[in-house]
mmCIF file of C-alpha atoms in Angstrom:
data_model
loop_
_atom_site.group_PDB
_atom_site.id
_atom_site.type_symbol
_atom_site.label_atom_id
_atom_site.label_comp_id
_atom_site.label_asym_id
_atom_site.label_seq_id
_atom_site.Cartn_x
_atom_site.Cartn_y
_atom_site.Cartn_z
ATOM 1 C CA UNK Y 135 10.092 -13.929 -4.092
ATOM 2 C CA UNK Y 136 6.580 -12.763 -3.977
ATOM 3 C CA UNK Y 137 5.154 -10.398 -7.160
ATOM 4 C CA UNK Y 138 1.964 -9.004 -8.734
ATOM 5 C CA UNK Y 139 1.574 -8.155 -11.956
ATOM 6 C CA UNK Y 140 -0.914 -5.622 -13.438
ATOM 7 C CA UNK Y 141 -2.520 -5.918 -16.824
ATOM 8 C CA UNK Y 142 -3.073 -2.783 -18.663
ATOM 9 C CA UNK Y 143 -1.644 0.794 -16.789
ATOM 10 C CA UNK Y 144 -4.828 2.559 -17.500
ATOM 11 C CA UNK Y 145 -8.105 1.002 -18.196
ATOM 12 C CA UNK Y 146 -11.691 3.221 -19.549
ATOM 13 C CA UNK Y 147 -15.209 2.280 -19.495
ATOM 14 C CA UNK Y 148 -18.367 3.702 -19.888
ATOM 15 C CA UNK Y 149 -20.660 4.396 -16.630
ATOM 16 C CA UNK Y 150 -22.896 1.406 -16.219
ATOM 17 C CA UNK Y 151 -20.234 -1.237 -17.963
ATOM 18 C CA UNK Y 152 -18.365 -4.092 -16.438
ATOM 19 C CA UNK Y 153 -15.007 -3.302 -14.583
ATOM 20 C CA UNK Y 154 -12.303 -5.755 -15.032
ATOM 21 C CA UNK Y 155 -8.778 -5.007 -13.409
ATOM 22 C CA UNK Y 156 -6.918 -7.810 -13.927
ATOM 23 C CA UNK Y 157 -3.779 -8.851 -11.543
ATOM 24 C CA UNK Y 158 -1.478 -11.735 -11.921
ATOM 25 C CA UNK Y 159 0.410 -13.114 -9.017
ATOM 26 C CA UNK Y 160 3.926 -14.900 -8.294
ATOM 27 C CA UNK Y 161 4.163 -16.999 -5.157
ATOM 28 C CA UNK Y 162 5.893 -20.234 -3.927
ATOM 29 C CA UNK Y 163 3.402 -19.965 -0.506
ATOM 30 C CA UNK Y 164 0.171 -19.838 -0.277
ATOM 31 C CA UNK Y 165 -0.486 -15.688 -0.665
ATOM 32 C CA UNK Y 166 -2.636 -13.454 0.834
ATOM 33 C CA UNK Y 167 -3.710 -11.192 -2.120
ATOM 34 C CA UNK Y 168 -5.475 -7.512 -1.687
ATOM 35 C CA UNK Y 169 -6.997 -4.908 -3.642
ATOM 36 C CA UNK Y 170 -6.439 -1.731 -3.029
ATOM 37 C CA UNK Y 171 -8.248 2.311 -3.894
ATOM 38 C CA UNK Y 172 -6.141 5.380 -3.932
ATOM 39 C CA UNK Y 173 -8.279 8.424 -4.754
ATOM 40 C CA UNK Y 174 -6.194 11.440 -5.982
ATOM 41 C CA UNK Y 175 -4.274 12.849 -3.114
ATOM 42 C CA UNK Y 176 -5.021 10.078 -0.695
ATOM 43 C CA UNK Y 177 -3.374 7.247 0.706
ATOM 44 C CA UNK Y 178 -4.662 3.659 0.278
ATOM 45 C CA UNK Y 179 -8.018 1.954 1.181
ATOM 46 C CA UNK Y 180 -8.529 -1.687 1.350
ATOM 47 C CA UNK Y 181 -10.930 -3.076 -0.971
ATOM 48 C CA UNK Y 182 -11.127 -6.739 -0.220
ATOM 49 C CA UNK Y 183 -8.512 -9.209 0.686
ATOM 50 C CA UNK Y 184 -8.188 -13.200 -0.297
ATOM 51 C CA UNK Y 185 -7.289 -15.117 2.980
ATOM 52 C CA UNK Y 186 -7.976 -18.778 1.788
ATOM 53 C CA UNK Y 187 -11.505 -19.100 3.286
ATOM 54 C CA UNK Y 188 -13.345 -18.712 -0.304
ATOM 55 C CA UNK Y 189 -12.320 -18.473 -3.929
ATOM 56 C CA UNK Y 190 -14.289 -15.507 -4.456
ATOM 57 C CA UNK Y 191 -14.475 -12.355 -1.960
ATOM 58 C CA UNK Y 192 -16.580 -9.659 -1.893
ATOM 59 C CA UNK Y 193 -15.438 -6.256 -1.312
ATOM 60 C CA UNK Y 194 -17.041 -2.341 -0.247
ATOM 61 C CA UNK Y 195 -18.542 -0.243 -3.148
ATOM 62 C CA UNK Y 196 -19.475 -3.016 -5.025
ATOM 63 C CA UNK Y 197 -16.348 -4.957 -6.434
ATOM 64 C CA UNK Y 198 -15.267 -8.657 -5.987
ATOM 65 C CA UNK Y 199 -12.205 -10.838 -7.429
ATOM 66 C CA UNK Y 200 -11.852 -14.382 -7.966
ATOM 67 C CA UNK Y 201 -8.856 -16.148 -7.000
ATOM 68 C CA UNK Y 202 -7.206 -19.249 -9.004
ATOM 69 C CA UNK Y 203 -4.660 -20.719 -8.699
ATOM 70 C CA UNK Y 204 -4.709 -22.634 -11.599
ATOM 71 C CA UNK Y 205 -3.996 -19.024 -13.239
ATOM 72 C CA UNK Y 206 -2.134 -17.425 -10.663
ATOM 73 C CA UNK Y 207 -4.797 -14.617 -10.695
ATOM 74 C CA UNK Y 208 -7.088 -12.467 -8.752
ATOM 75 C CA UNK Y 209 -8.741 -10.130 -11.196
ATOM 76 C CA UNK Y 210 -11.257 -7.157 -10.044
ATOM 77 C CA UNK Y 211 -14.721 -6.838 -11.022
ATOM 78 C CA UNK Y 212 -17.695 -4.788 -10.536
ATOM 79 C CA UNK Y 213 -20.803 -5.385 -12.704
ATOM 80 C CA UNK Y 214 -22.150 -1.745 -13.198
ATOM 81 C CA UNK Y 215 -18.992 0.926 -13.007
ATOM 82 C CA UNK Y 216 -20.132 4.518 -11.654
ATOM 83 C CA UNK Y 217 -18.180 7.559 -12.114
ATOM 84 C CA UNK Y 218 -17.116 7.530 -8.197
ATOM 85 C CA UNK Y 219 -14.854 4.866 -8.919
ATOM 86 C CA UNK Y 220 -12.160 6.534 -11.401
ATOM 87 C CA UNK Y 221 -9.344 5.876 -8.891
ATOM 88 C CA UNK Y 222 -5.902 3.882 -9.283
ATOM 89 C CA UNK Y 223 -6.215 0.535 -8.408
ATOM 90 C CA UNK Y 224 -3.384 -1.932 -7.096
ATOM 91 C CA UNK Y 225 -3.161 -5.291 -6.638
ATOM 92 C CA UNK Y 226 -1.125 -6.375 -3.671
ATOM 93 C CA UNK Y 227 0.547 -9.636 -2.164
ATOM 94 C CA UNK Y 228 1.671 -10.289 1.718
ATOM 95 C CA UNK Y 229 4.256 -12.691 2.076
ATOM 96 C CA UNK Y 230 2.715 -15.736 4.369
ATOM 97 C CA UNK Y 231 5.670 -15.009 6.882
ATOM 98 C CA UNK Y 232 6.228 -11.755 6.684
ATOM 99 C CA UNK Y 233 4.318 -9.923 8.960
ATOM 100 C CA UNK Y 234 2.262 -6.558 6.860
ATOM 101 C CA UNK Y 235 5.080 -6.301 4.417
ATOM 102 C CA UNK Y 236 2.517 -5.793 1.105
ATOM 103 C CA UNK Y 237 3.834 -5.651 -2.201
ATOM 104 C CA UNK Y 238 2.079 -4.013 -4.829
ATOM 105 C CA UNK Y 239 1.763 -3.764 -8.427
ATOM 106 C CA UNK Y 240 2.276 -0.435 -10.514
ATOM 107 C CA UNK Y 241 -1.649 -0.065 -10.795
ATOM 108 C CA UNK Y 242 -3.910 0.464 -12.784
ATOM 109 C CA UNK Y 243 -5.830 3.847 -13.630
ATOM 110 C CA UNK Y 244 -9.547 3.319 -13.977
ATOM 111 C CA UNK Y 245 -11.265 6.316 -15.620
ATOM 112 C CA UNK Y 246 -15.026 6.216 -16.036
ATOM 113 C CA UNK Y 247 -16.770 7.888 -19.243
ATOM 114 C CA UNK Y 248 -20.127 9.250 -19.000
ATOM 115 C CA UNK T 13 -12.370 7.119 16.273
ATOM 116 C CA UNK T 14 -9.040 8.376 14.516
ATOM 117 C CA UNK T 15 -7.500 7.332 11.651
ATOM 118 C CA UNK T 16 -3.759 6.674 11.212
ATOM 119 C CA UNK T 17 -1.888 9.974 11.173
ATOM 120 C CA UNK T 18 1.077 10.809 9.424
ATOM 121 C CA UNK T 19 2.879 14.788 9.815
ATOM 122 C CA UNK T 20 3.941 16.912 7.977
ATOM 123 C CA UNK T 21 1.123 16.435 5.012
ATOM 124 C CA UNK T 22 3.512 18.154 2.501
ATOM 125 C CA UNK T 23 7.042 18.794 2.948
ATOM 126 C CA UNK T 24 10.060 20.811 0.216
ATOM 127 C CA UNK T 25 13.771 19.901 0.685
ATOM 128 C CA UNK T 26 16.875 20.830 -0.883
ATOM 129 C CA UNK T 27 19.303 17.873 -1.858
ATOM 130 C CA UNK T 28 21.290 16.785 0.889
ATOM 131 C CA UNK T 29 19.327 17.910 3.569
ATOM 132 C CA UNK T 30 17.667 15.032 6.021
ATOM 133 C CA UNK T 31 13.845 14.678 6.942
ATOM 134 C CA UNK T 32 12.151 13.371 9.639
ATOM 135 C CA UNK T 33 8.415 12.150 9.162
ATOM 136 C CA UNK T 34 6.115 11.035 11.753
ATOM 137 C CA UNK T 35 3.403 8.578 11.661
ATOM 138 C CA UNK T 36 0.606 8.291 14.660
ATOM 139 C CA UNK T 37 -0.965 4.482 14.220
ATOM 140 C CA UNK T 38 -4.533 3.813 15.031
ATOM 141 C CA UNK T 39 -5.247 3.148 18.471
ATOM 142 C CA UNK T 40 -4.651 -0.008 20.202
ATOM 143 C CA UNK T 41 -2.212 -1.067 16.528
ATOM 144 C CA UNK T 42 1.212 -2.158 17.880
ATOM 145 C CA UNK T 43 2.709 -2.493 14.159
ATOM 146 C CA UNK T 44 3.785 0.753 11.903
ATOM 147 C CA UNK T 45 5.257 0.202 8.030
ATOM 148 C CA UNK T 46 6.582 2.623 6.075
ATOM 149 C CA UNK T 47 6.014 2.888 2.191
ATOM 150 C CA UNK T 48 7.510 4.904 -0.571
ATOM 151 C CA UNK T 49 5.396 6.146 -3.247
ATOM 152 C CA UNK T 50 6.958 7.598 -6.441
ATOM 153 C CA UNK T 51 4.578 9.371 -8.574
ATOM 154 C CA UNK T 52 3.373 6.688 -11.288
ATOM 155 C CA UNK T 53 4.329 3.644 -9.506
ATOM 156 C CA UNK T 54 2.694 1.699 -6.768
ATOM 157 C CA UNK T 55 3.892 1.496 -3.036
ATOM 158 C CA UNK T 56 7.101 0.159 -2.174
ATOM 159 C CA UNK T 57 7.902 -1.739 1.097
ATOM 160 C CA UNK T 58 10.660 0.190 3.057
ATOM 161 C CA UNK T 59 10.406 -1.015 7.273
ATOM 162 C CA UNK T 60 7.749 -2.477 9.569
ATOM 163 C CA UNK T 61 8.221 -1.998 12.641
ATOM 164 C CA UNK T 62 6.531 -4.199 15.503
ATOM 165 C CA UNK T 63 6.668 -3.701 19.360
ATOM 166 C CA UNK T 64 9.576 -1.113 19.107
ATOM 167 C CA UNK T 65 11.291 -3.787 16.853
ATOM 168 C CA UNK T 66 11.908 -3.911 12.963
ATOM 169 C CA UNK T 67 10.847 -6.994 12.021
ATOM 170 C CA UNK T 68 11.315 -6.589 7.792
ATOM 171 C CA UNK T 69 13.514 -3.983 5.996
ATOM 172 C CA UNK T 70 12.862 -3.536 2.008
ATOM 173 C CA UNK T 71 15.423 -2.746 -0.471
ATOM 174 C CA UNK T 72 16.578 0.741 0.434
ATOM 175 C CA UNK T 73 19.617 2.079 1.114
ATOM 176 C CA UNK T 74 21.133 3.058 4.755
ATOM 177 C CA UNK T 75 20.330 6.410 4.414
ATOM 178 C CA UNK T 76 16.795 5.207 5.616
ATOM 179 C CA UNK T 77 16.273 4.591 9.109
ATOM 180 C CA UNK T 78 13.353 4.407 11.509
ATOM 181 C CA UNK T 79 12.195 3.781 14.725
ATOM 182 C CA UNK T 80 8.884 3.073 16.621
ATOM 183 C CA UNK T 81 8.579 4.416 20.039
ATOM 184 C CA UNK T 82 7.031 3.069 23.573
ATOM 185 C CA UNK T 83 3.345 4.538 22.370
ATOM 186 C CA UNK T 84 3.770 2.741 18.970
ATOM 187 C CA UNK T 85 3.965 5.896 16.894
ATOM 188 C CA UNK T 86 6.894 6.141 14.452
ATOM 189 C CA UNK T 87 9.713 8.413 12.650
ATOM 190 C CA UNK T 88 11.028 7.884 9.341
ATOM 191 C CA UNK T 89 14.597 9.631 8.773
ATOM 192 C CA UNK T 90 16.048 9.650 5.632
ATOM 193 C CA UNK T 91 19.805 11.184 5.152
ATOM 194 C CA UNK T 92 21.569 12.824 2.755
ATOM 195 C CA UNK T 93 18.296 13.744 0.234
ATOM 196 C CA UNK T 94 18.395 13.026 -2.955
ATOM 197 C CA UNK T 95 15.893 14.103 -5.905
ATOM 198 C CA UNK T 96 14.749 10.998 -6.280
ATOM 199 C CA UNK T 97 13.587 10.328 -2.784
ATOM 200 C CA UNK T 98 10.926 12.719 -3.994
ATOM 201 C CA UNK T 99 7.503 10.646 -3.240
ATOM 202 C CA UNK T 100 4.782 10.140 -1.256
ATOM 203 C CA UNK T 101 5.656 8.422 2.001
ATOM 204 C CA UNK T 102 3.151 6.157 3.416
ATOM 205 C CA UNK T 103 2.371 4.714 6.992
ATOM 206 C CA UNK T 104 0.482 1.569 7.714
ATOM 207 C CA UNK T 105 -0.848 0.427 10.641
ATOM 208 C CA UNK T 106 -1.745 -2.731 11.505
ATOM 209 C CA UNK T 107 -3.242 -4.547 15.055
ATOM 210 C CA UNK T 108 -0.326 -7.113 15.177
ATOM 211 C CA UNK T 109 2.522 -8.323 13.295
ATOM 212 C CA UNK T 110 1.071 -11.030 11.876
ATOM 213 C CA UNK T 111 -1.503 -10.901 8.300
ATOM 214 C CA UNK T 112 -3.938 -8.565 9.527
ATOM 215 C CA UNK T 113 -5.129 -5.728 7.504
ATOM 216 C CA UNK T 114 -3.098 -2.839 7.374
ATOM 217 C CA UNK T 115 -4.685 0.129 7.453
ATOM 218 C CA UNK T 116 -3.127 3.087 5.749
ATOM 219 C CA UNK T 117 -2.564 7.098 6.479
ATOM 220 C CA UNK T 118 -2.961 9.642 3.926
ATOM 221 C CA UNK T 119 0.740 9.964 3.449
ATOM 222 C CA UNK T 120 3.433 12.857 3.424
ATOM 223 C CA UNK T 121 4.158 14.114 0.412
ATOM 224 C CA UNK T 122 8.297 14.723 0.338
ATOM 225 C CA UNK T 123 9.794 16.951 -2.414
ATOM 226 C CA UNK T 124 13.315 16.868 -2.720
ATOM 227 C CA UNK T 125 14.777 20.549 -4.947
#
């Protein structure tokens, strides 16, 4: 069975710092791994998605993750963190032969200090 | 162009009662899946639904049931409410049922008194 784990329920930095979500995953196929946004109130917006065409994929507003394997991981990063992007955050895994069925970790609640 | 599109937005139930939610997918998206939401936790896989057919079923009990209709839009029906089917319900459309990227509505939040 398929799995993500998050690291850390609520994460803080100051504006202008490095983000780091970090997101461990459990898979006996190669995944497809995601990160999603969810803004207060909202539903979910994709942030980038790992497909197997490069290690490292750039997302929208900024943010990228690595994937490897050799540590099971895709963490999130964004260099400069603005206030905009206090959201929860979860990392998400699609079974290779399951068509759309995502599962997601508990998330991760990124607050940004000014 | 339009989003997907999920009714009622907000929606207050007494235990034991059954609800009916209704999700609109983006056009030209022939897959719907349904998510639960409870408050703290992240997204849990209930049905997908592809061409009319359910094609994956998470670990939730009978008294959830949907369907997806000849214009691809789908119902969620859950029986018999309980309080802690109180959560935000999520649809998620996607262009096929294969690994494409599901896009998501804005979700109907259920609360069950």
């Amino acid at each position: 069975a398929q799995s993500v784990t998050q690291l850390g329920s609520h994460v803080s930095v100051s504006e202008g710092a490095l983000v780091l979500l970090r997101c461990n995953y459990s898979s006996s196929v190669p995944p497809y791994l995601f990160w999603y946004v969810q803004y207060p109130n909202q539903g979910l917006q994709l942030l980038l998605k790992y497909t197997s065409a490069a290690t490292l994929v750039k997302g929208i507003n900024g943010f990228e993750a690595e994937f490897k394997k050799s540590e099971t991981s895709f963490h999130l990063t964004k260099p400069s963190a603005h206030m905009s992007d206090a959201a929860e955050y979860f990392c998400a895994v699609s079974e290779y032969s399951s068509a759309s069925k995502i599962i997601f970790g508990s998330g991760t609640r990124l607050s940004i200090r000014p | 162009d339009a989003g997907v599109t999920q009714s009622p937005t907000h929606l207050i139930k007494t235990r034991g009662q059954h609800v009916t939610l209704r999700c609109s997918p983006i056009s030209g998206h022939k897959s719907v899946s349904w998510y639960q939401q409870v408050l703290g936790q992240g997204p849990q896989f209930i049905f997908q639904y592809y061409e009319k057919e359910e094609r994956g079923r998470g670990n939730f009990p009978d008294r959830f049931s949907a369907r997806q209709f000849p214009n691809y839009s789908s119902e969620l029906n859950v029986n018999a409410l309980l309080l802690g089917d109180s959560a935000l319900y999520l649809c998620a459309s996607s262009l096929t049922g294969g690994n494409t990227e599901a896009f998501f509505g804005q979700g109907t939040r259920l609360t069950v008194v």
